Coordinates of C-alpha atoms in Angstrom, one line a residue:
M1 CA 229.6 210.9 76.2
R2 CA 225.8 210.6 75.7
T3 CA 225.8 213.8 73.7
K4 CA 228.7 212.7 71.5
L5 CA 227.0 209.4 70.7
S6 CA 223.7 211.2 69.9
I7 CA 225.5 213.6 67.5
L8 CA 227.2 210.6 65.8
F9 CA 224.0 208.6 65.2
C10 CA 222.0 211.7 64.1
T11 CA 224.7 212.5 61.6
L12 CA 224.7 209.0 60.2
F13 CA 220.9 208.9 60.0
A14 CA 220.8 212.3 58.2
F15 CA 223.5 211.2 55.8
T16 CA 221.9 207.9 54.8
H17 CA 218.5 209.5 54.2
A18 CA 219.7 212.6 52.3
Q19 CA 219.6 212.9 48.5
V20 CA 223.1 212.1 47.5
N21 CA 223.4 213.8 44.2
P22 CA 220.3 215.3 42.5
K23 CA 220.9 216.1 38.8
Q24 CA 218.9 217.5 35.9
G25 CA 217.4 214.8 33.7
Y26 CA 214.3 213.2 32.3
I27 CA 212.3 210.0 32.3
I28 CA 210.7 208.1 29.3
T29 CA 207.3 206.9 30.2
N30 CA 205.8 203.6 28.9
E31 CA 203.8 205.7 26.5
N32 CA 207.0 207.2 25.1
D33 CA 206.5 210.6 26.7
T34 CA 209.5 212.5 27.9
V35 CA 209.1 214.3 31.3
M36 CA 211.8 216.7 32.4
G37 CA 212.9 217.1 36.0
V38 CA 215.5 216.2 38.6
I39 CA 216.9 212.7 39.2
D40 CA 218.9 211.6 42.2
Y41 CA 222.1 210.1 40.8
R42 CA 223.3 207.5 43.3
S43 CA 225.4 204.3 43.1
D44 CA 225.4 202.1 40.0
R45 CA 223.6 199.3 41.9
R46 CA 220.8 201.5 43.1
N47 CA 220.4 203.2 39.7
A48 CA 219.8 199.7 38.3
Y49 CA 216.7 199.1 40.5
E50 CA 215.2 202.5 41.1
C51 CA 214.9 206.0 39.6
I52 CA 214.1 208.7 42.2
F53 CA 212.5 211.5 40.1
Q54 CA 211.2 215.0 40.9
K55 CA 208.9 216.4 38.1
E56 CA 210.1 219.8 36.8
G57 CA 212.3 220.0 40.0
K58 CA 209.3 220.7 42.2
G59 CA 207.2 218.8 44.7
E60 CA 207.9 215.3 46.1
Y61 CA 210.4 212.8 44.7
V62 CA 208.7 209.8 43.2
S63 CA 210.3 206.3 43.0
Y64 CA 210.1 204.5 39.7
Q65 CA 210.9 200.8 39.2
P66 CA 211.9 199.3 35.9
A67 CA 208.4 198.2 35.2
D68 CA 207.0 201.7 35.6
I69 CA 209.0 203.5 32.9
K70 CA 211.0 202.7 29.8
G71 CA 214.1 204.5 31.0
Y72 CA 215.7 207.7 32.3
R73 CA 218.7 209.9 31.4
F74 CA 220.8 212.7 32.9
L75 CA 221.3 215.8 30.8
N76 CA 224.6 217.0 29.4
N77 CA 225.4 213.7 27.8
G78 CA 224.9 211.9 31.1
A79 CA 224.2 208.3 31.9
F80 CA 221.3 206.8 30.0
Y81 CA 219.4 203.9 31.7
V82 CA 216.8 201.7 29.8
T83 CA 214.5 199.0 31.1
K84 CA 215.8 195.5 30.2
R85 CA 214.9 192.0 31.1
V86 CA 218.1 190.0 31.6
R87 CA 218.8 186.5 32.9
I88 CA 221.4 186.7 35.7
A89 CA 222.4 183.6 37.6
N90 CA 219.6 181.6 36.0
K91 CA 217.0 184.1 37.2
E92 CA 215.2 186.6 35.0
Q93 CA 215.4 190.2 36.3
L94 CA 213.7 193.4 35.1
L95 CA 216.1 196.3 35.8
F96 CA 217.6 199.5 34.4
A97 CA 220.7 198.8 32.3
E98 CA 223.1 201.7 31.5
Y99 CA 223.2 202.1 27.8
L100 CA 226.8 202.4 26.8
L101 CA 226.7 201.9 23.0
K102 CA 224.0 201.8 20.3
G103 CA 224.8 200.2 17.0
G104 CA 224.7 196.9 15.2
V105 CA 225.5 195.4 18.6
N106 CA 224.2 197.3 21.6
L107 CA 226.2 197.3 24.8
Y108 CA 224.8 197.8 28.3
Y109 CA 226.3 197.9 31.8
I110 CA 224.4 196.3 34.7
S111 CA 225.3 196.6 38.4
D112 CA 223.5 193.7 40.2
K113 CA 223.2 193.4 44.0
V114 CA 226.4 191.2 44.0
T115 CA 228.5 192.1 41.0
N116 CA 228.7 194.0 37.7
Y117 CA 227.9 192.7 34.2
Y118 CA 228.1 193.7 30.5
Y119 CA 225.1 192.8 28.3
F120 CA 225.4 192.5 24.5
E121 CA 222.4 192.5 22.2
S122 CA 222.9 192.0 18.4
D123 CA 220.7 193.2 15.5
E124 CA 219.8 189.5 15.0
G125 CA 218.4 189.2 18.5
K126 CA 221.3 187.2 19.9
T127 CA 222.5 188.2 23.4
G128 CA 225.4 187.6 25.7
L129 CA 226.2 188.4 29.3
V130 CA 229.7 188.6 30.9
Q131 CA 230.8 189.5 34.4
E132 CA 233.2 192.4 34.9
R133 CA 236.6 190.9 35.5
N134 CA 240.3 191.6 35.7
F135 CA 241.8 188.3 34.4
L136 CA 245.2 189.0 36.0
D137 CA 243.5 187.9 39.2
Y138 CA 242.9 184.4 37.9
N139 CA 245.3 181.5 37.2
T140 CA 245.5 180.0 33.7
K141 CA 243.0 177.2 34.3
E142 CA 240.4 179.4 35.8
R143 CA 240.9 182.0 33.1
W144 CA 240.5 179.5 30.3
E145 CA 237.3 178.0 31.9
I146 CA 235.7 181.4 32.3
R147 CA 236.6 182.5 28.8
Q148 CA 235.3 179.3 27.3
Q149 CA 231.9 179.7 29.0
D150 CA 231.6 183.4 28.0
M151 CA 232.6 182.7 24.4
N152 CA 229.7 180.2 23.9
E153 CA 227.4 183.3 24.0
L154 CA 229.7 186.0 22.6
A155 CA 230.8 184.0 19.6
Q156 CA 227.1 184.0 18.5
V157 CA 226.8 187.8 19.0
F158 CA 230.0 188.6 17.1
H159 CA 229.8 185.7 14.6
K160 CA 230.6 187.9 11.6
S161 CA 234.2 188.4 12.8
S162 CA 236.5 185.7 14.1
E163 CA 239.1 188.5 14.8
T164 CA 236.7 190.2 17.3
V165 CA 236.1 186.9 19.1
E166 CA 239.8 186.3 19.3
Q167 CA 240.4 189.8 20.8
L168 CA 237.7 189.1 23.4
W169 CA 239.7 186.1 24.5
K170 CA 242.6 188.5 25.2
T171 CA 241.0 191.5 26.8
D172 CA 239.8 192.3 30.3
Y173 CA 236.1 192.8 30.8
N174 CA 235.9 196.5 31.5
R175 CA 233.9 199.4 30.1
E176 CA 236.6 201.0 28.0
D177 CA 237.9 197.8 26.2
L178 CA 234.5 196.2 25.6
T179 CA 233.0 199.5 24.3
S180 CA 236.0 199.9 21.9
L181 CA 235.7 196.3 20.6
T182 CA 231.9 196.5 20.1
R183 CA 232.1 199.9 18.3
K184 CA 234.8 198.6 16.0
Y185 CA 232.8 195.5 15.1
S186 CA 229.5 197.4 14.6
E187 CA 231.1 199.9 12.3
E188 CA 232.9 197.3 10.2
Y189 CA 230.2 194.6 9.9
C190 CA 226.9 196.3 10.6
T191 CA 227.3 199.3 8.3
E192 CA 223.6 199.6 7.6
Y193 CA 223.1 201.0 11.1
G194 CA 225.5 203.9 10.4
D195 CA 227.8 205.3 13.1
C196 CA 227.5 204.0 16.6
V197 CA 226.1 206.3 19.3
Q198 CA 228.1 206.2 22.5
F199 CA 226.4 207.4 25.7
V200 CA 229.1 209.0 27.9
Y201 CA 228.8 209.8 31.6
D202 CA 230.9 212.9 32.3
E203 CA 230.1 213.7 35.9
K204 CA 232.8 213.9 38.6
K205 CA 233.8 210.5 40.0
T206 CA 233.0 211.7 43.5
A207 CA 229.3 211.7 42.8
S208 CA 228.7 208.0 43.5
I209 CA 228.6 206.7 47.0
K210 CA 227.6 203.2 48.2
L211 CA 226.6 202.4 51.8
H212 CA 226.8 199.0 53.5
F213 CA 225.7 198.3 57.1
Y214 CA 227.7 195.9 59.3
A215 CA 226.6 193.8 62.3
G216 CA 228.7 191.2 64.0
I217 CA 230.6 190.0 67.1
S218 CA 234.2 190.2 68.2
M219 CA 236.4 188.7 70.9
K220 CA 239.3 190.7 72.3
A221 CA 242.1 189.1 74.4
G222 CA 245.1 191.1 75.8
S223 CA 246.3 193.2 78.7
I224 CA 245.4 196.3 80.7
T225 CA 248.0 198.3 82.5
P226 CA 246.9 200.8 85.2
K227 CA 249.8 203.3 85.2
Y228 CA 249.5 204.3 88.8
I229 CA 250.1 200.8 90.0
Q230 CA 253.0 200.4 87.5
L231 CA 254.6 203.6 89.0
Q232 CA 254.1 202.4 92.6
R233 CA 255.7 199.1 91.8
N234 CA 258.4 200.7 89.6
H235 CA 258.1 197.9 87.1
D236 CA 255.7 196.7 84.5
F237 CA 252.3 195.6 85.8
S238 CA 249.5 194.3 83.6
L239 CA 246.2 192.6 84.0
S240 CA 245.2 189.8 81.6
A241 CA 241.9 190.8 79.9
F242 CA 239.2 189.1 77.9
S243 CA 236.3 190.9 76.3
P244 CA 233.3 189.7 74.1
N245 CA 231.7 192.5 72.1
V246 CA 228.8 193.2 69.8
S247 CA 229.6 195.4 66.8
V248 CA 227.8 197.6 64.3
G249 CA 229.2 199.7 61.6
L250 CA 228.9 201.5 58.3
D251 CA 231.0 201.1 55.1
L252 CA 231.2 204.0 52.7
L253 CA 232.4 203.1 49.2
F254 CA 233.3 205.5 46.4
P255 CA 233.3 203.3 43.3
R256 CA 233.8 206.1 40.8
I257 CA 237.1 206.9 42.6
S258 CA 238.2 203.4 43.6
K259 CA 236.5 200.0 43.8
H260 CA 239.0 199.0 46.5
L261 CA 239.1 201.8 49.1
I262 CA 236.4 201.9 51.9
A263 CA 235.8 204.4 54.7
Q264 CA 234.6 202.7 57.8
I265 CA 232.8 203.8 61.0
G266 CA 232.2 201.3 63.8
L267 CA 230.8 201.0 67.3
D268 CA 231.6 198.2 69.8
L269 CA 230.0 197.5 73.1
G270 CA 231.2 194.6 75.4
Y271 CA 232.0 193.3 78.8
I272 CA 235.6 193.1 80.1
K273 CA 237.2 191.3 83.0
A274 CA 240.9 191.8 83.7
T275 CA 242.7 190.0 86.5
K276 CA 246.2 189.8 88.0
D277 CA 246.8 187.9 91.3
S278 CA 244.2 189.2 93.7
R279 CA 243.4 192.3 91.6
Q280 CA 240.4 192.5 89.3
L281 CA 238.9 195.2 87.1
T282 CA 235.6 194.9 85.3
G283 CA 233.4 197.2 83.1
C284 CA 231.7 197.7 79.8
P285 CA 234.1 199.0 77.1
L286 CA 232.5 201.3 74.5
Q287 CA 234.6 201.9 71.5
T288 CA 234.0 204.0 68.3
Q289 CA 236.3 203.3 65.3
W290 CA 237.1 205.6 62.4
G291 CA 239.3 204.2 59.6
L292 CA 239.9 202.9 56.1
A293 CA 240.0 199.5 54.5
Y294 CA 241.5 198.3 51.2
L295 CA 239.9 195.4 49.4
F296 CA 241.9 193.2 46.9
N297 CA 240.3 191.1 44.1
T298 CA 236.9 192.7 44.4
E299 CA 235.6 190.6 41.5
K300 CA 236.2 187.3 43.3
K301 CA 234.0 185.6 45.8
V302 CA 236.7 185.9 48.5
S303 CA 238.4 189.3 48.7
P304 CA 241.3 189.8 51.1
L305 CA 241.4 193.2 52.9
I306 CA 243.7 195.3 55.1
R307 CA 242.3 197.9 57.5
G308 CA 243.4 200.5 60.0
G309 CA 242.3 203.6 61.9
I310 CA 241.8 205.4 65.2
T311 CA 239.6 204.6 68.1
F312 CA 237.9 206.5 71.0
N313 CA 237.2 204.4 74.1
H314 CA 235.2 204.6 77.3
L315 CA 235.1 202.1 80.1
L316 CA 231.6 202.3 81.5
G317 CA 230.7 201.1 85.0
A318 CA 234.3 200.4 85.9
S319 CA 234.8 198.7 89.3
G320 CA 237.8 197.1 90.9
K321 CA 238.9 194.7 93.5
G322 CA 242.2 195.4 95.1
M323 CA 242.5 198.4 92.8
E324 CA 242.8 201.3 95.2
G325 CA 242.5 204.5 93.2
V326 CA 240.0 202.9 90.8
S327 CA 236.9 202.4 92.9
G328 CA 238.1 202.7 96.5
D329 CA 238.1 206.5 96.3
N330 CA 235.4 206.8 93.6
K331 CA 237.9 207.7 90.9
K332 CA 236.6 205.4 88.2
F333 CA 238.0 205.2 84.7
Q334 CA 235.5 207.4 82.8
D335 CA 237.9 209.6 80.8
M336 CA 238.3 209.1 77.1
D337 CA 240.9 206.8 75.7
F338 CA 242.5 207.4 72.3
G339 CA 244.0 204.6 70.3
F340 CA 244.5 202.9 67.0
Y341 CA 243.9 199.5 65.3
V342 CA 245.4 197.7 62.3
G343 CA 244.4 194.4 60.9
A344 CA 243.7 192.1 57.9
G345 CA 240.9 189.8 56.8
A346 CA 238.6 188.9 54.0
D347 CA 235.1 189.5 52.6
I348 CA 233.3 186.4 51.4
A349 CA 230.3 186.9 49.1
L350 CA 227.2 185.1 50.4
G351 CA 224.4 185.8 47.8
K352 CA 223.1 189.3 48.4
H353 CA 225.2 189.7 51.6
T354 CA 228.9 189.5 52.5
L355 CA 230.6 187.7 55.4
R356 CA 233.5 189.7 56.8
L357 CA 236.2 188.0 58.9
S358 CA 239.2 189.9 60.3
I359 CA 241.9 189.8 63.0
N360 CA 243.2 193.1 64.4
Y361 CA 245.7 194.6 66.8
D362 CA 244.1 197.2 69.1
Y363 CA 246.0 199.7 71.3
S364 CA 244.7 202.6 73.4
S365 CA 245.9 204.9 76.2
S366 CA 243.9 207.3 78.4
I367 CA 244.2 211.0 77.5
G368 CA 241.8 212.6 80.1
L369 CA 243.1 215.5 82.2
F370 CA 242.2 213.8 85.4
N371 CA 244.2 210.8 84.4
A372 CA 247.2 212.8 83.2
M373 CA 247.4 214.6 86.6
D374 CA 246.9 211.7 88.9
N375 CA 248.6 209.0 86.9
E376 CA 245.2 207.1 86.9
S377 CA 245.3 206.3 83.2
L378 CA 245.0 202.9 81.5
K379 CA 246.9 201.3 78.6
T380 CA 245.2 198.5 76.8
S381 CA 246.6 196.2 74.2
A382 CA 244.6 193.4 72.6
I383 CA 244.2 191.0 69.7
D384 CA 240.7 191.4 68.2
I385 CA 239.0 188.6 66.2
R386 CA 235.8 189.7 64.3
A387 CA 233.0 188.1 62.3
G388 CA 230.0 189.9 60.9
I389 CA 227.6 190.4 58.0
L390 CA 227.5 193.3 55.5
F391 CA 224.0 194.3 54.3

C-alpha cells in the first residue's frame, strides 16, 4: 500500500510541475524588440498573468510578468497576448489580454482568477468591459439588470451605430458573437482603419489544462457488513458506522474541450467506529477516489454539480471486540476494497477561491484473495457529506 501511495503522489507532483504545452513563439520587449523562442502554452488564466519563455529554445525558462514585456505570441497564427491595464471589480490590474480583433474597435479576451471577460477599446479611447455569460442561465429580471449595466459602457464604445447596440442586447457574451459584431461595426463605421485583423488561435483544444487543489472535511454515516458473520447467522448482519475524515484532492479541467467537465482525484483519511450489540470494529479508513464531475452554470456564483467515480479502500489498524476472525486470530482487514460513489452538490465562488459542498453515496466491497477464500470480506455503505475549499 505504501508503494502505491508513493507512486500516486510522485505522479501528481511530476504532473503539476511539468511543462504542459511548450510551443514556438516570441516575446515583444518593452523596447519593442522581438525575441524568438519557446513559450509554455498553459491555461487562459495563467497566460493572463505569466509568460514562461525559453530564448531560442535553449537554456532555462524565464518567467515574465505583464510589467516586464509588451506582449507575446505563438507562431502559426497562434494566440497573441498584449499587456493591458484594466479595471476589474473596481481594482486596476496589469495583465496579459488575448488580442482577438484589431480595428476601429479593438477586442480582447481576459481570463481573471475568478471569471472571464471581454474588453473593448475604441479609436476614441472609450473602453468597455463585460463578463462572459450565457444569458439563458438568467431569469428576465437578472438579464435586464446585467444588460443595462453593461450597455452604459458599450453604448459609448459603439455610439456610431444604434443597430450594433441593439444587437448586443440580444446576443450572448462569447468569443464568436462578440468578435463578429465588433468586426462588422469596425468595417462599417471605422473605415479609415481598413480591414480588421483577427488573431486566431488554431491549436488543438486539448492543449489547455487547469489544475485546482482541494482540501476539506467529510462525515460518513452508514453500515459495515462482515460477510463471515452474516454467513454464520444466515441472515443480514450489519454494524452501524460513523467516520469523520480529512480530504485532499486535485481537479483537472480541460476548458478548450469543455468548461463543465472535471476529472477528479481524491484522498480521504479518517477514523471509523462500527457497533452492533456487543460487537465493535474500529480502524482508520484510507480511501482514494478517481472520478468525474460535471458543473452547471459555470458563469454564476453558485454552480450545481454532479459527480461519480470509483474508489480503492484500506482499513488501517483494524481491531475488533466480539469479532472473532477479525482480530482474535490476527486476520485483520488489510486487503483492498473496491467501490464506487455518486453524488451532487455545488461550487460557490468566494473571491479567488471556491467553496465546494456535496453529498454522496459511497459503496465498497472487499476484493482481496484472502477475503474471497475465507469469507472475511467487508461490505460498506454510507452517506458522505463533504465541505472544502478549492485553491
